[in-house]
Short mmCIF file of C-alpha atoms and ligand atoms in Angstrom, two decimals:
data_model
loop_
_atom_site.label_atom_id
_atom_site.label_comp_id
_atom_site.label_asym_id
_atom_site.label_seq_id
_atom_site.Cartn_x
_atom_site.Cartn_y
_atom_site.Cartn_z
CA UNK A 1 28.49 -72.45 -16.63
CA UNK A 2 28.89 -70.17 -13.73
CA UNK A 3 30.22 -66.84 -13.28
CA UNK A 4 32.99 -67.98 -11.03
CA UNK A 5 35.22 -71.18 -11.90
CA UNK A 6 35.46 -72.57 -8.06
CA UNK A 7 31.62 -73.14 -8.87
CA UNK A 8 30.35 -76.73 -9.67
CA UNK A 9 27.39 -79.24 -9.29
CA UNK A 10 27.94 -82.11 -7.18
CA UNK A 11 25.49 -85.69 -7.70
CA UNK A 12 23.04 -84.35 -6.09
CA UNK A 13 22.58 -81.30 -8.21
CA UNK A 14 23.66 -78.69 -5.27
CA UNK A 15 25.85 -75.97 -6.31
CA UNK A 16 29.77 -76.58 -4.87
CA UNK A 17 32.18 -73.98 -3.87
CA UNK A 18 35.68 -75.79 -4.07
CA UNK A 19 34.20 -78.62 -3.77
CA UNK A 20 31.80 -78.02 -0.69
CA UNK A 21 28.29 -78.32 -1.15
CA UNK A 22 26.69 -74.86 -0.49
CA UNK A 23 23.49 -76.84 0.92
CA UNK A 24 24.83 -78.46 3.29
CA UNK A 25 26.82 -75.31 4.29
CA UNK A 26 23.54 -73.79 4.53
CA UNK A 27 21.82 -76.11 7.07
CA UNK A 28 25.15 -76.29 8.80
CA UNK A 29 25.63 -72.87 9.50
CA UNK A 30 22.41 -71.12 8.42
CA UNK A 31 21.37 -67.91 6.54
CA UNK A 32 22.60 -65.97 5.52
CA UNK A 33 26.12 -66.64 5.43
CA UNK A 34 29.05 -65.23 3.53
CA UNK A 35 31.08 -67.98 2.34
CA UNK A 36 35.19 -67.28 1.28
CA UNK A 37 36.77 -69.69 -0.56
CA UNK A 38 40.75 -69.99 1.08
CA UNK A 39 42.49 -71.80 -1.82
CA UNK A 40 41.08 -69.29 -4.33
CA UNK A 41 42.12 -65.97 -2.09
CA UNK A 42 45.78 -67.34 -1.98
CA UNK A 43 45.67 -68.39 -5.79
CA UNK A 44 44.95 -64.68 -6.04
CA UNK A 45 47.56 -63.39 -3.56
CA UNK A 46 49.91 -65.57 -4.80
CA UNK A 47 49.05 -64.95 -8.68
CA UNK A 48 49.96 -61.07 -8.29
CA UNK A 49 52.93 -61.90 -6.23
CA UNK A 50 54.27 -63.77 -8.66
CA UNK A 51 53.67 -61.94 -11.90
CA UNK A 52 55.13 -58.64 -9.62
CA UNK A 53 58.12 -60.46 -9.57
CA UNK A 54 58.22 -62.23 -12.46
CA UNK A 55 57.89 -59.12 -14.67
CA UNK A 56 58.81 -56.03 -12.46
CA UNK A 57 61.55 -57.69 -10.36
CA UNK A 58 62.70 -58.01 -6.68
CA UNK A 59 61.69 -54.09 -6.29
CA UNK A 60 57.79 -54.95 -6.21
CA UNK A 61 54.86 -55.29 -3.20
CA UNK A 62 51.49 -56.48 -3.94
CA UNK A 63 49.63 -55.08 -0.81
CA UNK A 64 45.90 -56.44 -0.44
CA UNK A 65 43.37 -53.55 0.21
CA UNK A 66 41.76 -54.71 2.89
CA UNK A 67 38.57 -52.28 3.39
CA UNK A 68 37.55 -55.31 0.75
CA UNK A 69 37.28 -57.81 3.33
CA UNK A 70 39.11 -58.00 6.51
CA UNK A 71 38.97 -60.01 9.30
CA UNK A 72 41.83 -61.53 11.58
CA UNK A 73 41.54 -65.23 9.40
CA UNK A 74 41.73 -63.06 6.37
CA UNK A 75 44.82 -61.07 7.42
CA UNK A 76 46.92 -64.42 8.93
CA UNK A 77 46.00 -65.97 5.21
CA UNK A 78 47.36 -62.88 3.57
CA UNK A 79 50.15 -62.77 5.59
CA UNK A 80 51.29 -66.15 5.04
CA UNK A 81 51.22 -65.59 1.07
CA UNK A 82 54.17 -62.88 1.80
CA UNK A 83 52.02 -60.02 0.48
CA UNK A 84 51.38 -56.84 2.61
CA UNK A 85 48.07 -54.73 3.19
CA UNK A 86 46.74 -51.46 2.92
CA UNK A 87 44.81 -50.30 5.66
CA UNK A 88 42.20 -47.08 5.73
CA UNK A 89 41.09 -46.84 9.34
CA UNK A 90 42.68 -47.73 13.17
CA UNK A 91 40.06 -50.81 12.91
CA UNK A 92 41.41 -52.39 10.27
CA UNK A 93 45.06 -51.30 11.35
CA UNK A 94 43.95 -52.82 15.35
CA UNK A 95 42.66 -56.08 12.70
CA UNK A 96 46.11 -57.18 11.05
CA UNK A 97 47.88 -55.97 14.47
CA UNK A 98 45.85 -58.65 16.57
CA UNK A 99 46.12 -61.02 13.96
CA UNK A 100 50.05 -60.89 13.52
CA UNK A 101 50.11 -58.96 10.67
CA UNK A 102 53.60 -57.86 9.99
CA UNK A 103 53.11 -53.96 10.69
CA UNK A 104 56.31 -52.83 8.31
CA UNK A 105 54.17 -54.42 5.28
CA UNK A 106 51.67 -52.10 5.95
CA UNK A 107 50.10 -48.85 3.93
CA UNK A 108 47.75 -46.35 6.14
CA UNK A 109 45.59 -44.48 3.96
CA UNK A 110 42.41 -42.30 4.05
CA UNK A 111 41.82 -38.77 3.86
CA UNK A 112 41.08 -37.52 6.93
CA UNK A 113 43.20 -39.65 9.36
CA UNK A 114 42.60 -38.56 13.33
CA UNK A 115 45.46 -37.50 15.17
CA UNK A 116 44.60 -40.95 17.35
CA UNK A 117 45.46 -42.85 14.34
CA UNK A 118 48.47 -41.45 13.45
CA UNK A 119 49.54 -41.76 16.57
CA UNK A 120 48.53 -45.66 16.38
CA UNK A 121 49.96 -45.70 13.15
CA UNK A 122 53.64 -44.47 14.39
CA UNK A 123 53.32 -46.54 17.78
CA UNK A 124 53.05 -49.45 15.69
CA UNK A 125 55.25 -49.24 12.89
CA UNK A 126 53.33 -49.53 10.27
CA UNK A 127 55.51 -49.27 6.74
CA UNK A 128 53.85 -46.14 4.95
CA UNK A 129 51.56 -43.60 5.87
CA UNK A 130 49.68 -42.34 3.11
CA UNK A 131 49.25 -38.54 3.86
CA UNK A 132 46.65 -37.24 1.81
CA UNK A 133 46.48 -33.40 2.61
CA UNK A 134 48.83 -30.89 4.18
CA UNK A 135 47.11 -30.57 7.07
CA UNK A 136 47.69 -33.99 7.92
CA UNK A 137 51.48 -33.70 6.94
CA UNK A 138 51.81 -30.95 9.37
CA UNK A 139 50.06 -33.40 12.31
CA UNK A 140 52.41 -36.16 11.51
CA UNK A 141 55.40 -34.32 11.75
CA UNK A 142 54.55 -32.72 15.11
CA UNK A 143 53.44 -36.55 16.59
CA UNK A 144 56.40 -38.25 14.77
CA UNK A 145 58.89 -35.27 16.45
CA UNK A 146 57.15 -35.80 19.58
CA UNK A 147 57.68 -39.14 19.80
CA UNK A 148 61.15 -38.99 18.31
CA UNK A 149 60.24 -41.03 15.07
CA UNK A 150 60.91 -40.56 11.69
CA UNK A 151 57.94 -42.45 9.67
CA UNK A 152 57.97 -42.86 5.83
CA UNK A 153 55.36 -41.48 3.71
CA UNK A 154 54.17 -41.53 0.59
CA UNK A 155 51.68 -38.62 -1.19
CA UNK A 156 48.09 -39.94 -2.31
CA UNK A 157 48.51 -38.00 -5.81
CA UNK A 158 45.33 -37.00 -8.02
CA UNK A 159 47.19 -37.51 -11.95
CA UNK A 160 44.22 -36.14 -13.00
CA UNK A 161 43.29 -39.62 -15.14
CA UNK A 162 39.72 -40.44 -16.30
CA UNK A 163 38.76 -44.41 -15.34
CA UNK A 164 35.49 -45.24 -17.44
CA UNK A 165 33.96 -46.63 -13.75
CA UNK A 166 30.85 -45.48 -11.78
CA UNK A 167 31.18 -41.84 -10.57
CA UNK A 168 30.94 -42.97 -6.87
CA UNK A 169 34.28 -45.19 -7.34
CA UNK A 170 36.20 -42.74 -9.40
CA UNK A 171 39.07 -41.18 -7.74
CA UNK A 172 42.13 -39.99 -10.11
CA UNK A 173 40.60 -36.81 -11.58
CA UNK A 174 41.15 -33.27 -9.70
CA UNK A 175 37.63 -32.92 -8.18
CA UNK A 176 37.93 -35.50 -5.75
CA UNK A 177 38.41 -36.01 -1.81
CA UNK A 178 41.02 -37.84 -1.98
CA UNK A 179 44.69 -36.20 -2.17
CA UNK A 180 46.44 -33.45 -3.62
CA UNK A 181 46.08 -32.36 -7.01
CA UNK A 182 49.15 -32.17 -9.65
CA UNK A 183 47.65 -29.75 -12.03
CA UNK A 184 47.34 -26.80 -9.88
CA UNK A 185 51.13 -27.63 -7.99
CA UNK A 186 49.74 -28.08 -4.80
CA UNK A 187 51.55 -31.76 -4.95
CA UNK A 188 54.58 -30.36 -6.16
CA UNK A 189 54.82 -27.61 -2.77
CA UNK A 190 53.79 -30.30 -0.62
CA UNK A 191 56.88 -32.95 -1.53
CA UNK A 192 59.10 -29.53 -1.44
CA UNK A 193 58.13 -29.33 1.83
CA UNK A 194 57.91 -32.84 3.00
CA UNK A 195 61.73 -32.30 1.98
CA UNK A 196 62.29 -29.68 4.72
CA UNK A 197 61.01 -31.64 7.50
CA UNK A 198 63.05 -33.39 9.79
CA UNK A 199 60.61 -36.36 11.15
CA UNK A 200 59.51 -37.16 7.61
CA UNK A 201 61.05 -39.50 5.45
CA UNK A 202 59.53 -39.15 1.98
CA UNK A 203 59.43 -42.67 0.44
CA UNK A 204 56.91 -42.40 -2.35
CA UNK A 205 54.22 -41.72 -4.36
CA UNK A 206 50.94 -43.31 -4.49
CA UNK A 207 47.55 -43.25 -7.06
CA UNK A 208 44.50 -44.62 -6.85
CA UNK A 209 42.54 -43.89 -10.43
CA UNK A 210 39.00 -46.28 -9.07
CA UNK A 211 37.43 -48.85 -8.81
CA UNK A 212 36.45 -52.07 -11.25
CA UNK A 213 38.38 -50.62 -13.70
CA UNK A 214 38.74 -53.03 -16.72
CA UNK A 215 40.91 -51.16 -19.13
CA UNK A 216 44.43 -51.32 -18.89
CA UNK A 217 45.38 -48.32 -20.23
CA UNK A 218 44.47 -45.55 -17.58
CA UNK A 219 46.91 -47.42 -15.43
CA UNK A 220 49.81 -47.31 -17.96
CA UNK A 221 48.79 -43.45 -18.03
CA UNK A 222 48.47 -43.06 -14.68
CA UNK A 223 52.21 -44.52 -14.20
CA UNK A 224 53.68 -42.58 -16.69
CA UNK A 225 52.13 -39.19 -15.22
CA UNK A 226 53.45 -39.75 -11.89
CA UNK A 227 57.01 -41.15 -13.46
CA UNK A 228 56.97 -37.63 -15.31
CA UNK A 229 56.48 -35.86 -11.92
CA UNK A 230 59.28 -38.15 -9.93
CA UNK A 231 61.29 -36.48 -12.70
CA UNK A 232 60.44 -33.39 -12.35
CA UNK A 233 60.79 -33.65 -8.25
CA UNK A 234 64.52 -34.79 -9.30
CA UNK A 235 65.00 -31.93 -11.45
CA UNK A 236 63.96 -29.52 -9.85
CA UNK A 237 64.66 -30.73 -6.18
CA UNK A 238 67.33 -32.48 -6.65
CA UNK A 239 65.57 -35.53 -4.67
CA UNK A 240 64.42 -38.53 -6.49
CA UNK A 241 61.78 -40.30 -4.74
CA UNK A 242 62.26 -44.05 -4.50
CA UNK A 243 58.90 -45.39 -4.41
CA UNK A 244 55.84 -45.57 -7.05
CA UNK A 245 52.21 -46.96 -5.42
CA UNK A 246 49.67 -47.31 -8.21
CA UNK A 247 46.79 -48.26 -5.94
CA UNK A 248 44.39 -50.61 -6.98
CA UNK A 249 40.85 -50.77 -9.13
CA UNK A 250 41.21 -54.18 -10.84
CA UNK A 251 38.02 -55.41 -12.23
CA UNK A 252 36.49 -58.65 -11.50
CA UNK A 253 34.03 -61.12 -13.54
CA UNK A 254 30.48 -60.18 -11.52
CA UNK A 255 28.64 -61.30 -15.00
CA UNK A 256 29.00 -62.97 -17.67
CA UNK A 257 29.31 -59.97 -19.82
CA UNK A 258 32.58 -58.45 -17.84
CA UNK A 259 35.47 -59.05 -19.46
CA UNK A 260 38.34 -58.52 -17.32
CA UNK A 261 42.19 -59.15 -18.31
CA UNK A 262 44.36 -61.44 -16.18
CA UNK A 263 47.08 -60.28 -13.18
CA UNK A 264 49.33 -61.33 -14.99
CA UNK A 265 49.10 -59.21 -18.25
CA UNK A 266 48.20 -56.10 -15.92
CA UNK A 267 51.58 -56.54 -14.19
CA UNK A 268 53.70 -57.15 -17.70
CA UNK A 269 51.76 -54.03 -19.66
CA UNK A 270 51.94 -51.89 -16.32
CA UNK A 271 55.46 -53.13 -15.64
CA UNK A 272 56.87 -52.34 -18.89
CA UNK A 273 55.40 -49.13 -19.22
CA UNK A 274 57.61 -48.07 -15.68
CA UNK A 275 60.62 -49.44 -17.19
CA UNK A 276 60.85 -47.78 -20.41
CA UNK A 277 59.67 -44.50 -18.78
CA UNK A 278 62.48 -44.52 -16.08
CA UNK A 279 64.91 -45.05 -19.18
CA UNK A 280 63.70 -42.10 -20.88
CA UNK A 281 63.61 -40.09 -17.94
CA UNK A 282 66.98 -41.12 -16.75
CA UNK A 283 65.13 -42.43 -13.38
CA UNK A 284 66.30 -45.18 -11.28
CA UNK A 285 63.41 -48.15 -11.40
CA UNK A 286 61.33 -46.96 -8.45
CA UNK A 287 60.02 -49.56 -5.58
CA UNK A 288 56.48 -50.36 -7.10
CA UNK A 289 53.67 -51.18 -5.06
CA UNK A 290 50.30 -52.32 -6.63
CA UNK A 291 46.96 -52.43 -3.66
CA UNK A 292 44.50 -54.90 -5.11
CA UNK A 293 41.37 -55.47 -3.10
CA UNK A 294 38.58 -56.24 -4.83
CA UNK A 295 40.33 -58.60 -7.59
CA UNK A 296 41.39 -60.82 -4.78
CA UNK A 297 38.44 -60.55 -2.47
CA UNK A 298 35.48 -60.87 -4.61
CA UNK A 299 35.90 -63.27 -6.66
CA UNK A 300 36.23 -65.97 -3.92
CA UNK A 301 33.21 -64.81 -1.99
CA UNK A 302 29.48 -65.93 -1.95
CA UNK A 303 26.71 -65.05 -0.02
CA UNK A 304 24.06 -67.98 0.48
CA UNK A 305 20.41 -67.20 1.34
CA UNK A 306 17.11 -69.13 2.18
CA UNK A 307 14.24 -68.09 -0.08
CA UNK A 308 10.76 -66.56 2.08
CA UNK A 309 8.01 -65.34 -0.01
CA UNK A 310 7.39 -65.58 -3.50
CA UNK A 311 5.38 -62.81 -4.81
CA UNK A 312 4.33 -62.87 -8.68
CA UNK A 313 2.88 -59.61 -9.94
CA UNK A 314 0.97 -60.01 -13.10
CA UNK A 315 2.67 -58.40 -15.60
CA UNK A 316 5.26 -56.40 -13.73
CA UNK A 317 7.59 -58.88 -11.86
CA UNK A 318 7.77 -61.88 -9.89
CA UNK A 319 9.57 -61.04 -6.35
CA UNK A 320 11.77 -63.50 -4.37
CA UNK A 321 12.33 -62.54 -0.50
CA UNK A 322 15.31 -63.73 1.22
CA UNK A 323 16.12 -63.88 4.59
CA UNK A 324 18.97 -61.08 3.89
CA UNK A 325 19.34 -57.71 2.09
CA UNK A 326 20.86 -54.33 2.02
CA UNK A 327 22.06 -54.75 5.08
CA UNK A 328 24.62 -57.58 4.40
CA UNK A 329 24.87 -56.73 0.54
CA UNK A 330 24.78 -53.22 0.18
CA UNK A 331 26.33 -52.89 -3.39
CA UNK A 332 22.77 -52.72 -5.38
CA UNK A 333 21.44 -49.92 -3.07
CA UNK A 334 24.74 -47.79 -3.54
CA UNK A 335 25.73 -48.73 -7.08
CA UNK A 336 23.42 -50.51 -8.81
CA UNK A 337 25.92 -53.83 -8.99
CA UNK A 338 24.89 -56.73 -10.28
CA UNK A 339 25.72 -60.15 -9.76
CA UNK A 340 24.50 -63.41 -10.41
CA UNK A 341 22.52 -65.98 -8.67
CA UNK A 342 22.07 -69.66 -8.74
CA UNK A 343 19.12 -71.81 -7.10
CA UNK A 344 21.61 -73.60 -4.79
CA UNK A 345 19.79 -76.76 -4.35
CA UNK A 346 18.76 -77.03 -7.97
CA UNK A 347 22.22 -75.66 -9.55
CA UNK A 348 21.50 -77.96 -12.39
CA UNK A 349 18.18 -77.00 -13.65
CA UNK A 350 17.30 -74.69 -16.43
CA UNK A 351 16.85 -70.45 -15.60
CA UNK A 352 13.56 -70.51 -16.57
CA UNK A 353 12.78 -66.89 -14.97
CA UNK A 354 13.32 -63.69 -14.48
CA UNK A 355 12.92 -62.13 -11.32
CA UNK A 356 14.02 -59.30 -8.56
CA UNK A 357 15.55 -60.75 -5.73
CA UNK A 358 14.55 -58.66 -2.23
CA UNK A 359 15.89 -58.30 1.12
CA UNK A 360 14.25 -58.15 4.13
CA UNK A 361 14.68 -54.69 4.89
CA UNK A 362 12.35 -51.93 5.15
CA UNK A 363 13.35 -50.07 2.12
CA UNK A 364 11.67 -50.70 -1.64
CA UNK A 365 15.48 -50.35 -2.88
CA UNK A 366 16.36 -52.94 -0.58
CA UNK A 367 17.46 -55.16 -3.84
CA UNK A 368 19.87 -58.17 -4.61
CA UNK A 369 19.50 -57.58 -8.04
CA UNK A 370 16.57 -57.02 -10.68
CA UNK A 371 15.90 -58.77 -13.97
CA UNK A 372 18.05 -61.80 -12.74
CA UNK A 373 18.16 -64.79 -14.39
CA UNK A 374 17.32 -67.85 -12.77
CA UNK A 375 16.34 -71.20 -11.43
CA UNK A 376 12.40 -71.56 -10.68
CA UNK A 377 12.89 -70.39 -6.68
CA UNK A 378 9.79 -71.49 -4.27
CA UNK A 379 9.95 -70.82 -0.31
CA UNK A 380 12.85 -72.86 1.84
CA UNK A 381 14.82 -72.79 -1.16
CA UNK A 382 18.57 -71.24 -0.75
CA UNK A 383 19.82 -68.87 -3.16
CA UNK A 384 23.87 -68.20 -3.97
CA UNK A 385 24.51 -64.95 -5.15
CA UNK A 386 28.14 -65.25 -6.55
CA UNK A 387 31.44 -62.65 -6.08
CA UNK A 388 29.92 -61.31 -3.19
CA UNK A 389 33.74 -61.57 -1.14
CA UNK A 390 34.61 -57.23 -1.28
CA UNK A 391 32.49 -54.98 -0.28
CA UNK A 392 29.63 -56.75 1.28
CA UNK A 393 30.76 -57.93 4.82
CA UNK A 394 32.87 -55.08 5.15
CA UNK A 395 30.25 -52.33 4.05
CA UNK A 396 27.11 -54.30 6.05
CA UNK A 397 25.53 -52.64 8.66
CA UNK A 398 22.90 -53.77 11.58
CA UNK A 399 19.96 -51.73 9.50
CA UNK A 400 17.25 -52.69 10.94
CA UNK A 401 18.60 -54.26 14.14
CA UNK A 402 19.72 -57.37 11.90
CA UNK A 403 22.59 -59.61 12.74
CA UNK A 404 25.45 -59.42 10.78
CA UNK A 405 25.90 -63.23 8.97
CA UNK A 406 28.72 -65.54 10.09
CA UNK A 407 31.63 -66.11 7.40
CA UNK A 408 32.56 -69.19 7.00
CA UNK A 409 36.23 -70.12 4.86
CA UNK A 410 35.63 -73.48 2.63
CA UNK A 411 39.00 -75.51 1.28
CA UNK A 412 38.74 -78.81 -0.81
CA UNK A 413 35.88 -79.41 1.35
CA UNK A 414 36.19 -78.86 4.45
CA UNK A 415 34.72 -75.47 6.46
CA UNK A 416 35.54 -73.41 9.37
CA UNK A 417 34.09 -70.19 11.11
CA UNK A 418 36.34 -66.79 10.57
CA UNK A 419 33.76 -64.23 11.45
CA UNK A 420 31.00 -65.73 14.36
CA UNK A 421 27.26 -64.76 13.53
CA UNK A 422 26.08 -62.02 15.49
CA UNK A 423 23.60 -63.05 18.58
CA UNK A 424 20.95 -60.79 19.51
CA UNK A 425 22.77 -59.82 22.72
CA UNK A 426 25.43 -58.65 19.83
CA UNK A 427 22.91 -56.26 19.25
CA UNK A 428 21.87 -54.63 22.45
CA UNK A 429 25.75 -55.24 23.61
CA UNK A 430 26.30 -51.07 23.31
CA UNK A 431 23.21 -49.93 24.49
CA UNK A 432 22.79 -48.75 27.98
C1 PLP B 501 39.93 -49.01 -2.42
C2 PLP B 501 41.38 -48.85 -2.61
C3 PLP B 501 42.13 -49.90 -3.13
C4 PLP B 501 41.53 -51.19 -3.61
O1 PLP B 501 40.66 -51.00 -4.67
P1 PLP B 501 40.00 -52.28 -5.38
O2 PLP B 501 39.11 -51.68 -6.41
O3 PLP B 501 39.24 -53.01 -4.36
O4 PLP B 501 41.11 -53.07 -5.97
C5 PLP B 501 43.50 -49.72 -3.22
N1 PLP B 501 44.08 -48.58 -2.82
C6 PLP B 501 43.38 -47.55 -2.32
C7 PLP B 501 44.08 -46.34 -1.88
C8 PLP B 501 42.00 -47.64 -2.20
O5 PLP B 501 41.32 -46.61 -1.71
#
């Protein structure tokens, strides 16, 4: 009935999240409010974990990207299902530190890392830095000789692979920010010289082809490109690099329409293709690392909302105002995204309309979606707009001197704060 399956209707007709009535979590801890649901984050964690093993073997990570969502409850939960993290900033890095993370399970990414986080980075002993440019090879060997350390790296490598995603998400072909290009041999000088440096260990390489990806294939490419370059590092270098990252990009169910396949046969096409390759290259099975973030995030997240003003525009389009917006969901301004909503405390009726569901922000694109089907929605009603867990408390912002929601972690009924709602002193706390 629902886009999610941890979404029911309880005897009173209220929408549930594992079990938890979304109402009452409403007038409990008020609007807008991101809800996560734990038992379906770890049955995500625990679901690529498992397949990793089951059909790579003992030589497989599942890290959890955590620009999706991260907050110190979200890092202790990922921690305790034995998988590691990718981090892309010293704030998220400072997150899983303070929260116990264990820092050897760690990948640091991003493209233009500050000497201050590399530094951090090292300090800390964080598993794999994922250098992205030479530039910032060249900075990480002078801090890492400095300091006397010898960190492992991996390179971010473009294979040059074409992801049928949105442009903005896309990130495996050769015009793009992120790493060095294969095509032109710009990756292949940089491992040659990654091999000549003394505080550098070079443990592996890592792609990352986008973002809600729901083909299979490109991966299976992607992996067999970058297997055809570890063997060409061995030939011609003599070194075989031990370690193959294939990122993340998973797709996730935001509609009914979307389609996507489960972990599981991801991690038995993906893994098979990386066997049979290293036979026919003669290549030892490399240390595999997959970084899902959204595919474990999302899916577990809603975002509930009270209903303001009702506006009906003959002809054109009936508006419903909630008491959030771009600010906390900022996918439809930047992509377009859609997701669906539900009438929280009338989960149960008929979608009898179609409308455009606004924020509250000064902006006309300030949208939750457009041409959304749903329950009849009148003022004081609350609105659940579903898969909202990536990319919505991580990319919100204070636009227009809002405060950012509380999120709240739901399991077989019973809640709990992670993330406190901002106060208004929150939002004057930097200003002098
Ligand atoms: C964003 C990102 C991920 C996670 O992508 P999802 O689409 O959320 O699964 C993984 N690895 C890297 C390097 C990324 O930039």
């Amino acid at each position: 009935m629902f886009v999610s399956e941890n979404l029911g209707v309880n005897e009173k007709g209220h929408l549930t999240v594992s079990g938890t009535d979304t109402v009452e979590l409403a007038a409990e801890y008020g609007t807008p409010l991101y809800v996560m649901d734990e038992e379906m984050v770890r049955s995500n964690c625990s679901r690529f974990r498992d397949s990793m093993k089951k059909f790579y073997g003992e030589k497989g990570e599942v890290h959890y990207a955590s620009k999706a969502f991260s907050c110190m409850e979200m890092c202790r939960i990922v921690a305790s299902e034995g998988i590691g993290l990718d981090a892309v900033s010293i704030g998220e890095l400072y997150t899983a530190l303070k929260a116990g993370f264990p820092m050897e399970k760690i990948g640091f990414h991003g493209n233009n890392k500050t000497d201050a986080e590399l530094e951090f980075a090292v300090d800390n002993g964080v598993g794999h830095i994922i250098v992205d440019n030479i530039s910032e090879l060249h900075r990480l060997e002078a801090i890492a000789a400095a300091k006397g350390k010898k960190p492992a790296i991996m390179f971010r490598i473009k294979p040059g692979i074409d992801a049928h995603t949105h442009d903005f998400v896309k990130t495996g072909q050769i015009d793009s920010k992120f790493g060095f290009a294969l095509e032109t041999g710009e990756a292949f000088d940089a491992v040659k010289e990654a091999l000549s440096c003394e505080n550098i260990s070079l443990a592996g390489l890592h792609c990352h082809i986008g973002s809600q990806i729901f083909d299979i294939a490109p991966f299976e490419e992607a992996a067999k490109v970058m297997l055809g370059f570890i063997a060409k590092i061995k030939t011609e270098l003599g070194y075989e690099v031990p370690g193959l990252n294939l990122g993340g990009g998973f797709g996730i169910k935001y509609m009914d329409k979307d389609d996507p396949q489960p972990f599981e046969v991801f991690l038995e096409r993906v893994s098979a293709v990386v066997k049979s390759e290293c036979e026919k290259l003669g290549l030892t099975q490399p240390f595999m690392y997959i970084e899902p973030g959204r595919s474990i995030a999302a899916p577990a997240g809603l975002t509930l909302y009270t209903v303001g003003a009702r506006k009906e525009i003959p002809n054109i389009r009936t508006y419903i105002s909630v008491d959030g917006g771009m600010a906390d969901s900022p996918r439809y301004i930047l992509y377009k995204s859609e997701y669906e909503a539900i009438v929280a405390n009338k989960a149960n009726e008929e979608r009898t309309e179609k409308v455009t569901i606004a924020g509250k922000c000064c902006e006309s694109g300030d949208l939750i979606g457009e041409n959304m089907s749903l329950q009849h929605a009148e003022s004081g009603d609350i609105i659940a707009v579903c898969a909202t867990g990536a990319y919505n408390y991580s990319m919100s912002s204070n636009y227009n001197r809002l405060q950012k929601p509380a999120v709240v972690f739901v399991n077989k009924g019973t809640s709990r704060i992670a993330v406190k709602r901002e106060t208004l002193d929150d939002i004057i706390r930097n200003d002098v």
